Coordinates of C-alpha atoms in Angstrom, one line a residue:
Chain Q
M1 CA 0.0 0.1 0.0
H2 CA 3.0 2.2 0.1
G3 CA 3.2 2.5 -3.7
F4 CA -0.5 3.7 -3.7
C5 CA 0.3 7.1 -1.1
N6 CA 3.6 7.4 -2.5
E7 CA 2.0 7.7 -6.1
L8 CA -1.0 9.2 -5.1
T9 CA 1.4 12.1 -3.5
A10 CA 3.4 12.4 -6.7
M11 CA -0.3 13.0 -8.5
L12 CA -1.8 15.9 -6.5
P13 CA 0.4 18.7 -9.0
R14 CA -1.6 16.8 -11.8
L15 CA -4.8 16.4 -10.1
R16 CA -4.6 20.0 -9.1
R17 CA -4.4 21.3 -12.5
F18 CA -7.2 18.7 -13.9
A19 CA -9.5 19.8 -10.8
R20 CA -8.6 23.3 -12.0
G21 CA -9.9 22.4 -16.0
L22 CA -13.1 21.0 -14.7
T23 CA -14.0 23.8 -12.2
Q24 CA -12.2 27.1 -13.7
N25 CA -12.1 28.2 -10.0
A26 CA -9.4 27.7 -7.4
A27 CA -11.5 27.3 -4.5
D28 CA -13.7 24.8 -5.9
A29 CA -10.3 23.1 -7.4
D30 CA -9.1 22.5 -4.0
D31 CA -12.0 21.1 -2.5
L32 CA -12.6 18.7 -5.5
C33 CA -9.2 17.8 -4.9
Q34 CA -9.7 17.0 -1.2
A35 CA -12.7 15.6 -1.5
T36 CA -11.2 13.3 -4.5
V37 CA -7.9 12.4 -2.5
E38 CA -10.1 11.5 0.8
R39 CA -12.4 8.9 -1.4
A40 CA -9.5 7.5 -3.0
L41 CA -7.7 7.1 0.2
A42 CA -11.0 5.3 1.8
A43 CA -11.4 2.7 -1.4
R44 CA -7.6 2.5 -1.7
G45 CA -8.5 -1.3 -0.8
Q46 CA -10.5 -1.5 -4.0
W47 CA -7.4 -0.4 -6.5
Q48 CA -5.7 -3.2 -8.3
E49 CA -2.3 -3.3 -7.7
G50 CA -0.3 -3.2 -11.3
S51 CA -3.2 -1.0 -13.2
R52 CA -2.9 2.6 -13.4
L53 CA -3.6 4.5 -10.6
D54 CA -3.8 7.6 -12.0
A55 CA -6.6 6.8 -14.1
W56 CA -8.2 5.3 -11.6
V57 CA -7.7 8.6 -9.5
Y58 CA -8.6 10.4 -12.5
R59 CA -12.1 9.1 -12.7
I60 CA -12.9 9.6 -9.1
M61 CA -12.1 13.3 -9.9
R62 CA -14.6 13.3 -12.7
N63 CA -17.3 11.8 -11.2
Q64 CA -17.3 13.7 -7.8
W65 CA -17.3 16.8 -9.9
I66 CA -20.5 15.4 -12.0
D67 CA -21.8 14.4 -8.9
E68 CA -21.3 17.7 -7.1
T69 CA -22.3 20.1 -10.1
R70 CA -25.6 17.8 -10.0
A71 CA -26.1 18.4 -6.3
R72 CA -25.7 22.2 -7.0
S73 CA -28.4 22.5 -9.9
R74 CA -30.7 20.8 -7.9
R75 CA -29.9 23.2 -4.9
A76 CA -30.4 25.7 -7.5
R77 CA -33.6 24.8 -8.6
T78 CA -35.0 24.4 -5.3
F79 CA -33.9 28.0 -4.0
V80 CA -35.5 29.4 -7.3
H81 CA -38.7 28.0 -6.7
E82 CA -39.0 28.6 -3.2
D83 CA -38.2 32.0 -3.1
E84 CA -40.0 32.8 -7.2
G85 CA -37.4 34.3 -8.4
A86 CA -36.7 37.8 -6.0
N87 CA -33.1 36.3 -5.8
V88 CA -32.6 35.0 -9.4
G89 CA -31.3 38.9 -9.9
V90 CA -28.9 38.6 -7.3
A91 CA -27.6 35.5 -8.8
A92 CA -27.5 36.9 -11.9
D93 CA -25.1 40.1 -10.9
R94 CA -23.2 37.8 -9.0
D95 CA -22.4 35.6 -11.7
A96 CA -21.9 38.0 -14.3
E97 CA -18.9 39.9 -11.4
N98 CA -17.8 36.8 -11.7
R99 CA -17.1 36.1 -14.8
V100 CA -15.5 39.6 -15.4
E101 CA -12.8 38.4 -12.9
I102 CA -12.1 35.1 -14.5
G103 CA -9.9 34.8 -17.7
N104 CA -10.8 34.2 -21.2
V105 CA -9.5 30.4 -21.3
D106 CA -11.7 30.1 -18.0
R107 CA -14.7 32.2 -19.7
A108 CA -14.4 29.9 -22.6
L109 CA -13.9 26.5 -20.6
A110 CA -16.9 27.5 -18.4
R111 CA -19.0 27.8 -21.4
L112 CA -18.6 24.6 -22.8
P113 CA -21.3 21.9 -21.8
A114 CA -19.6 19.1 -18.7
E115 CA -19.3 16.7 -21.6
Q116 CA -16.9 18.1 -24.0
R117 CA -15.0 20.4 -21.3
E118 CA -13.8 16.7 -19.4
A119 CA -13.0 15.3 -23.1
V120 CA -11.1 18.4 -23.8
V121 CA -9.2 19.1 -20.5
L122 CA -8.4 15.0 -20.3
V123 CA -6.4 15.0 -24.1
L124 CA -5.2 18.3 -24.6
V125 CA -4.3 19.5 -20.9
E126 CA -3.9 16.2 -19.1
G127 CA -2.4 14.6 -22.1
F128 CA -4.3 11.1 -21.9
A129 CA -4.5 9.6 -25.4
Y130 CA -8.1 8.7 -26.9
R131 CA -8.4 5.4 -25.4
E132 CA -7.3 6.1 -22.1
A133 CA -9.8 9.3 -21.7
A134 CA -12.7 7.4 -22.6
E135 CA -11.8 4.6 -20.2
I136 CA -11.7 7.5 -17.7
I137 CA -15.0 8.7 -19.1
G138 CA -16.6 5.3 -19.1
I139 CA -17.9 5.8 -22.9
P140 CA -16.5 4.3 -26.2
Q141 CA -13.5 5.8 -27.7
G142 CA -16.3 6.9 -31.3
T143 CA -18.2 9.4 -28.6
L144 CA -15.2 10.4 -26.7
T145 CA -14.0 12.2 -30.0
S146 CA -17.0 13.5 -31.3
R147 CA -17.3 15.5 -27.7
L148 CA -13.5 16.2 -28.3
G149 CA -14.3 17.6 -31.7
R150 CA -17.8 20.0 -31.0
G151 CA -15.5 21.1 -27.7
R152 CA -12.5 22.3 -29.7
E153 CA -14.4 23.6 -32.5
A154 CA -16.5 25.4 -29.8
L155 CA -13.1 26.6 -27.9
L156 CA -11.6 27.9 -31.1
K157 CA -14.4 30.0 -32.3
E158 CA -14.5 31.4 -28.4
L159 CA -10.3 32.1 -28.5
G160 CA -10.3 32.7 -31.8
E161 CA -8.2 35.8 -31.3
T162 CA -5.8 34.6 -28.5
A163 CA -5.7 31.2 -30.0
Chain I
M1 CA -6.3 13.2 -51.6
S2 CA -9.2 14.6 -48.7
V3 CA -8.9 15.1 -45.0
T4 CA -11.6 15.0 -42.5
P5 CA -11.6 17.0 -39.5
E6 CA -11.3 14.2 -37.5
E7 CA -8.2 13.0 -39.1
L8 CA -6.8 16.7 -38.8
M9 CA -7.5 16.6 -35.3
A10 CA -6.4 13.2 -34.7
L11 CA -3.0 14.2 -36.3
A12 CA -2.7 17.4 -33.7
D13 CA -3.0 14.7 -31.0
G14 CA -0.5 12.3 -32.1
E15 CA -3.2 9.7 -32.7
L16 CA -2.4 8.7 -36.3
S17 CA -0.3 5.9 -36.9
P18 CA 3.0 6.8 -38.8
E19 CA 1.4 5.7 -42.4
E20 CA -2.1 7.8 -41.8
A21 CA 0.4 10.6 -40.3
A22 CA 2.4 10.9 -43.5
R23 CA -1.0 10.8 -45.6
V24 CA -2.5 13.5 -43.3
E25 CA 0.4 15.5 -43.6
A26 CA 1.2 15.1 -46.9
A27 CA -2.6 16.7 -47.4
V28 CA -2.1 19.1 -45.1
A29 CA 1.5 20.5 -46.8
A30 CA -0.4 20.8 -50.2
D31 CA -3.5 23.1 -48.8
P32 CA -3.3 26.1 -47.0
V33 CA -6.6 26.0 -45.6
L34 CA -5.5 22.6 -43.8
A35 CA -2.4 23.9 -42.8
R36 CA -4.2 27.0 -41.0
R37 CA -6.7 24.7 -39.0
L38 CA -3.9 22.3 -37.9
E39 CA -2.1 25.4 -37.2
A40 CA -5.1 26.3 -34.7
E41 CA -5.6 23.2 -33.4
R42 CA -1.9 23.0 -31.8
K43 CA -2.3 26.6 -30.6
L44 CA -4.8 25.8 -28.7
R45 CA -3.6 23.0 -26.9
T46 CA -0.7 25.5 -26.2
V47 CA -3.4 27.9 -25.2
L48 CA -4.8 26.0 -22.6
R49 CA -1.5 24.3 -21.2
G50 CA -0.6 27.4 -20.7
H51 CA -3.6 28.8 -18.7
L52 CA -3.6 25.5 -16.8
D53 CA 0.3 24.4 -16.1
P54 CA 0.8 26.9 -13.4
V55 CA -1.4 25.4 -11.3
A56 CA 0.6 22.2 -11.3
R57 CA 3.7 23.9 -10.5
Q58 CA 2.5 25.5 -7.6
P59 CA 3.4 23.8 -4.1
V60 CA 0.6 21.4 -3.3
P61 CA -1.1 22.4 -0.1
D62 CA 0.1 20.9 2.9
P63 CA -3.6 19.8 4.4
L64 CA -3.6 17.7 1.2
T65 CA -0.4 15.9 1.4
D66 CA -0.9 15.0 5.2
L67 CA -4.0 13.3 4.6
I68 CA -2.2 11.1 2.3
A69 CA 0.9 11.0 4.9
R70 CA -1.9 9.9 7.7
A71 CA -3.0 7.6 5.8
A72 CA 0.7 6.1 4.4
A73 CA 1.4 5.7 8.2
E74 CA -1.9 4.2 9.0
D75 CA -1.3 1.4 6.4
S76 CA 2.4 0.9 8.4
E77 CA 1.1 0.9 11.5
R78 CA -1.5 -1.7 9.9
D79 CA 1.7 -3.8 8.5
M80 CA 3.8 -3.8 11.5
T81 CA 0.8 -4.8 14.3
D82 CA -0.5 -7.0 11.4
K83 CA -4.0 -7.2 13.4
I84 CA -5.0 -3.8 14.2
A85 CA -8.5 -3.4 14.9
E86 CA -10.8 -2.3 12.0
G87 CA -12.2 1.2 12.4
I88 CA -9.3 3.4 11.6
R89 CA -10.2 3.7 8.2
P90 CA -12.9 5.0 7.0
A91 CA -15.2 2.3 5.2
P92 CA -14.4 2.3 1.6
G93 CA -17.3 4.3 -0.5
E94 CA -18.1 6.8 2.5
V95 CA -19.6 9.5 0.9
V96 CA -17.7 12.3 0.5
D97 CA -19.6 15.8 -0.6
L98 CA -17.4 19.2 -1.3
A99 CA -18.9 21.0 1.1
A100 CA -18.0 18.5 4.1
A101 CA -14.3 18.3 2.3
R102 CA -14.2 22.3 2.3
V103 CA -15.1 22.1 6.4
R104 CA -12.3 19.9 7.1
R105 CA -9.7 21.8 4.7
E106 CA -10.2 25.1 6.5
E107 CA -10.0 23.3 10.0
A108 CA -7.0 21.7 8.7
E109 CA -5.6 25.4 7.7
K110 CA -6.8 27.2 10.9
A111 CA -5.3 24.2 12.9
R112 CA -2.1 24.7 11.3
K113 CA -2.2 28.5 11.8
R114 CA -2.6 28.1 15.2
A115 CA 0.2 26.1 15.8
A116 CA 2.3 28.3 14.1
K117 CA 1.2 30.8 16.0
G118 CA 2.0 29.2 19.3
P119 CA 5.1 28.3 20.9
R120 CA 6.9 26.3 18.9
I121 CA 6.0 23.1 21.2
P122 CA 4.8 20.2 19.3
V123 CA 1.2 19.5 20.2
F124 CA -0.9 16.5 18.8
A125 CA -4.0 16.7 18.0
D126 CA -4.1 13.1 19.3
R127 CA -2.4 10.0 19.7
R128 CA -3.0 8.7 16.4
M129 CA -1.4 11.9 14.9
A130 CA 1.7 11.5 17.0
F131 CA 1.9 8.1 16.2
A132 CA 1.3 8.5 12.6
I133 CA 4.1 11.6 12.5
A134 CA 6.5 9.6 14.7
A135 CA 5.8 6.3 12.2
S136 CA 6.5 8.3 9.3
L137 CA 9.4 10.0 10.4
V138 CA 10.8 6.3 11.0
L139 CA 10.0 5.0 7.6
G140 CA 11.6 8.2 6.0
L141 CA 8.2 8.4 4.3
M142 CA 7.8 12.8 5.2
L143 CA 5.5 12.6 2.3
G144 CA 4.8 15.8 0.5
T145 CA 6.9 17.8 3.6
R146 CA 7.7 21.5 2.7
L147 CA 11.4 21.9 3.8
H148 CA 11.5 25.8 4.1
G149 CA 8.0 26.3 4.8
E150 CA 7.3 28.6 1.1
G151 CA 10.6 28.3 0.7
P152 CA 12.4 27.5 -2.7
V153 CA 12.0 23.7 -2.6
T154 CA 9.1 20.9 -2.0
Q155 CA 9.6 17.3 -1.5
T156 CA 7.5 15.3 -3.0
R157 CA 7.1 11.1 -3.7
A158 CA 8.9 12.1 -7.1
G159 CA 12.0 13.7 -5.5
L160 CA 12.9 17.4 -4.4
V161 CA 10.7 20.3 -6.5
A162 CA 11.6 23.6 -7.3
S163 CA 8.9 25.8 -5.8
G164 CA 8.1 29.5 -5.5
S165 CA 10.9 32.0 -6.5
L166 CA 12.8 29.4 -7.5
A167 CA 10.9 27.8 -9.7
R168 CA 10.0 31.0 -11.5
T169 CA 13.7 31.9 -12.1
L170 CA 13.8 28.5 -13.4
D171 CA 11.2 29.2 -16.0
R172 CA 11.6 32.8 -17.0
Q173 CA 14.9 33.7 -16.8
S174 CA 17.2 33.3 -19.2
A175 CA 21.0 32.1 -18.8
S176 CA 22.8 35.5 -19.8
A177 CA 20.3 37.8 -17.7
N178 CA 21.7 40.3 -15.7
D179 CA 23.8 38.5 -12.9
T180 CA 22.8 40.5 -10.1
D181 CA 19.3 38.2 -10.0
E182 CA 19.8 35.5 -7.6
P183 CA 19.3 32.7 -8.7
R184 CA 21.7 32.8 -11.3
I185 CA 21.0 30.4 -14.2
L186 CA 24.1 29.1 -15.4
A187 CA 23.3 27.0 -18.4
S188 CA 20.2 25.6 -20.4
F189 CA 20.3 22.2 -22.0
K190 CA 18.5 19.1 -23.4
R191 CA 19.3 16.1 -21.7
Q192 CA 19.4 12.3 -23.0
G193 CA 15.5 11.5 -23.0
G194 CA 15.0 15.0 -24.4
D195 CA 13.6 16.7 -20.8
Y196 CA 14.9 20.3 -20.5
C197 CA 17.3 20.9 -17.5
R198 CA 18.6 24.2 -16.2
V199 CA 21.9 24.6 -13.8
F200 CA 21.3 27.3 -11.4
A201 CA 23.5 28.8 -8.7
G202 CA 22.2 30.9 -5.7
T203 CA 23.7 32.3 -2.2
A204 CA 21.7 29.3 -0.5
T205 CA 21.3 26.1 -2.9
S206 CA 23.1 25.8 -6.4
G207 CA 21.8 22.7 -8.6
I208 CA 20.4 20.8 -11.6
A209 CA 16.2 21.2 -12.2
C210 CA 15.2 19.3 -14.9
R211 CA 11.7 19.8 -16.4
Q212 CA 9.7 16.9 -15.9
N213 CA 5.6 16.6 -15.5
A214 CA 5.3 20.2 -15.3
T215 CA 7.5 20.5 -12.6
W216 CA 10.9 21.1 -11.8
L217 CA 13.0 18.3 -10.3
L218 CA 15.9 18.8 -8.6
E219 CA 18.1 16.1 -10.2
R220 CA 20.9 17.6 -8.1
T221 CA 21.4 20.4 -5.1
M222 CA 24.6 21.2 -3.1
P223 CA 25.2 24.5 -0.5
G224 CA 24.9 27.8 -2.7
T225 CA 28.1 30.5 -3.0
A226 CA 27.5 31.9 0.3
R227 CA 28.7 28.3 2.3
Q228 CA 30.5 26.9 0.3
T229 CA 33.2 29.5 0.0
G230 CA 32.5 31.8 2.8
E231 CA 32.7 34.5 -0.1
Y232 CA 29.8 35.6 -2.0
R233 CA 29.9 34.6 -6.0
Q234 CA 33.6 33.7 -6.1
A235 CA 32.6 30.6 -8.7
G236 CA 34.0 27.8 -6.5
S237 CA 34.9 24.2 -7.2
G238 CA 31.0 23.3 -6.5
Q239 CA 30.1 25.4 -9.7
A240 CA 32.8 23.8 -11.8
D241 CA 31.4 20.4 -10.5
L242 CA 27.9 20.7 -11.2
M243 CA 28.5 22.1 -14.8
A244 CA 30.6 19.0 -15.2
A245 CA 27.5 16.8 -14.0
A246 CA 25.4 19.1 -16.5
Q247 CA 28.2 17.9 -19.1
D248 CA 27.5 14.4 -18.6
M249 CA 24.1 14.4 -18.6
M250 CA 23.5 16.9 -21.9
Q251 CA 22.3 15.7 -25.0
G252 CA 24.6 17.7 -28.0
E253 CA 25.4 21.5 -27.1
P254 CA 23.9 23.5 -24.3
L255 CA 20.6 25.8 -25.7
D256 CA 22.1 29.0 -27.1
A257 CA 20.4 32.3 -26.3
A258 CA 17.8 32.2 -29.2
Q259 CA 17.1 28.4 -28.0
E260 CA 16.4 29.4 -24.6
R261 CA 14.4 32.0 -25.4
A262 CA 12.3 29.6 -27.8
A263 CA 12.1 27.1 -24.7
I264 CA 10.9 29.7 -22.2
A265 CA 8.4 31.0 -24.6
S266 CA 6.8 27.3 -25.1
D267 CA 7.1 26.6 -21.4
W268 CA 10.0 24.2 -21.7
H269 CA 7.7 21.3 -24.0

C-alpha cells in the first residue's frame, strides 16, 4: 500500500491542474481535490495493484465533480422555486461579476457543456490518449472523439484571437 | 486526397499511425486552409496548457499531502502490528461531499495557523496523529513535507521539486540575464531523453533542475555560493562540479540564447 500513497502524492500537482480545468475556479478546485483524495484513500483497498493509478484517481475526480454539479443544480432549482425569482437577479449579478474576474480561457471552458469540457481537458491538457480518456469517462472512443471535436470547435471560435 | 476534420484533430493529438500521419501531413502541406486549421488546433493546446500548467507548479497545500501521509502511516501501523482493530480507515465508499471536504480543509488550515502562532512546542491533536508522525519519520516517508515553509524547494514523492521564487526563475530567466538576479542560471540544456534541464547557482542552494510533468525536479543540489566558499559569488569548485555533471547529462550542446528564449516561450515543452 505504500506504493499507492507515494504514487498518489506524486500525482497531486496533476490532480490539482485537472481539478482547475474542470471547475475553472481555485476554491472549487481545492475542495474537489480534497474530496477526491479522501475518496481515493477510503477506497484504496479496491484499487488493483498493477493497474494505472492515475486513470483510477482521475475517474474518481471526474465522478465527484459530476455529483457535485448535479447536487448544485438541484439546490439552485429548489432555491428559485421557493423564492419565486426574488433572488434570481442577485444570483445573476453575482454571476456576472465573477465572469468579469475570470480570464478568457476559464470563461471559454466554463461555457462548454461538461461532457465536452472533460474530454478537452483530459486529452489536450492532461495528455491522455483517446483510449485512456474514453476509459476514464466510461464511454466508447467514438463518443469521446466526437465530444472532443465539438468542444474544440467551440473553444477555437471563442478564443479565435488568442488561440 | 481528402482529409476529414477528425483526421486532422487526430494528427494534432498524435493519435495517427505513422502511415496515416504521413498521408494527412502530405495533404496539409498541399492545402493552406488545412495547414491553418492544424496550426489553430496546436495553438489551442498551447493556450490551454499555458493557462492550466501553472496550477501544477504551485506548491501542493499541506492539508492534502498530510492527508495522504496520515493514511500511509496508518497503513504502516497496520503492517507492523499485523492485526490492528478495523475502523481507523474510513469505510470504502464513504460519501464525501465537497462542502464537508471544505470544512475539513479549512479546519486543518486553521489548526496549522494556530500551531504556527503558538509556542514552538509540538502539540499533537491526538495519539494517532502523534503515532502517524512518528511512523512517517521512522519510515522516512516524509511525504510532501515542505522543507523551507514557502521556500524554493518542496519535497514530493517524485523527489525534490523547485517551488516559489526558484520555480519562477527556472521558468522565466535566461542564462544571459543580468547576473545580479538571484539565483543565476548558468546554463540550459537538453538531457538524454529530451527533458530540458537548467543549472542554477544561488547563495543558498545551487543545483541542476530538470523539467518533468510540468515541474522542475531537482536532480542535484549542493550548498550555494555563500555557504560553500564563505565569500559571495566566488566561482568555487562546486560550480565546476555542477557544470561537469551537466556536461555528463547533456545531449548535444547547451542551448544558445535563441533556443533558450524559444524554450521559455513554449513553457519548456
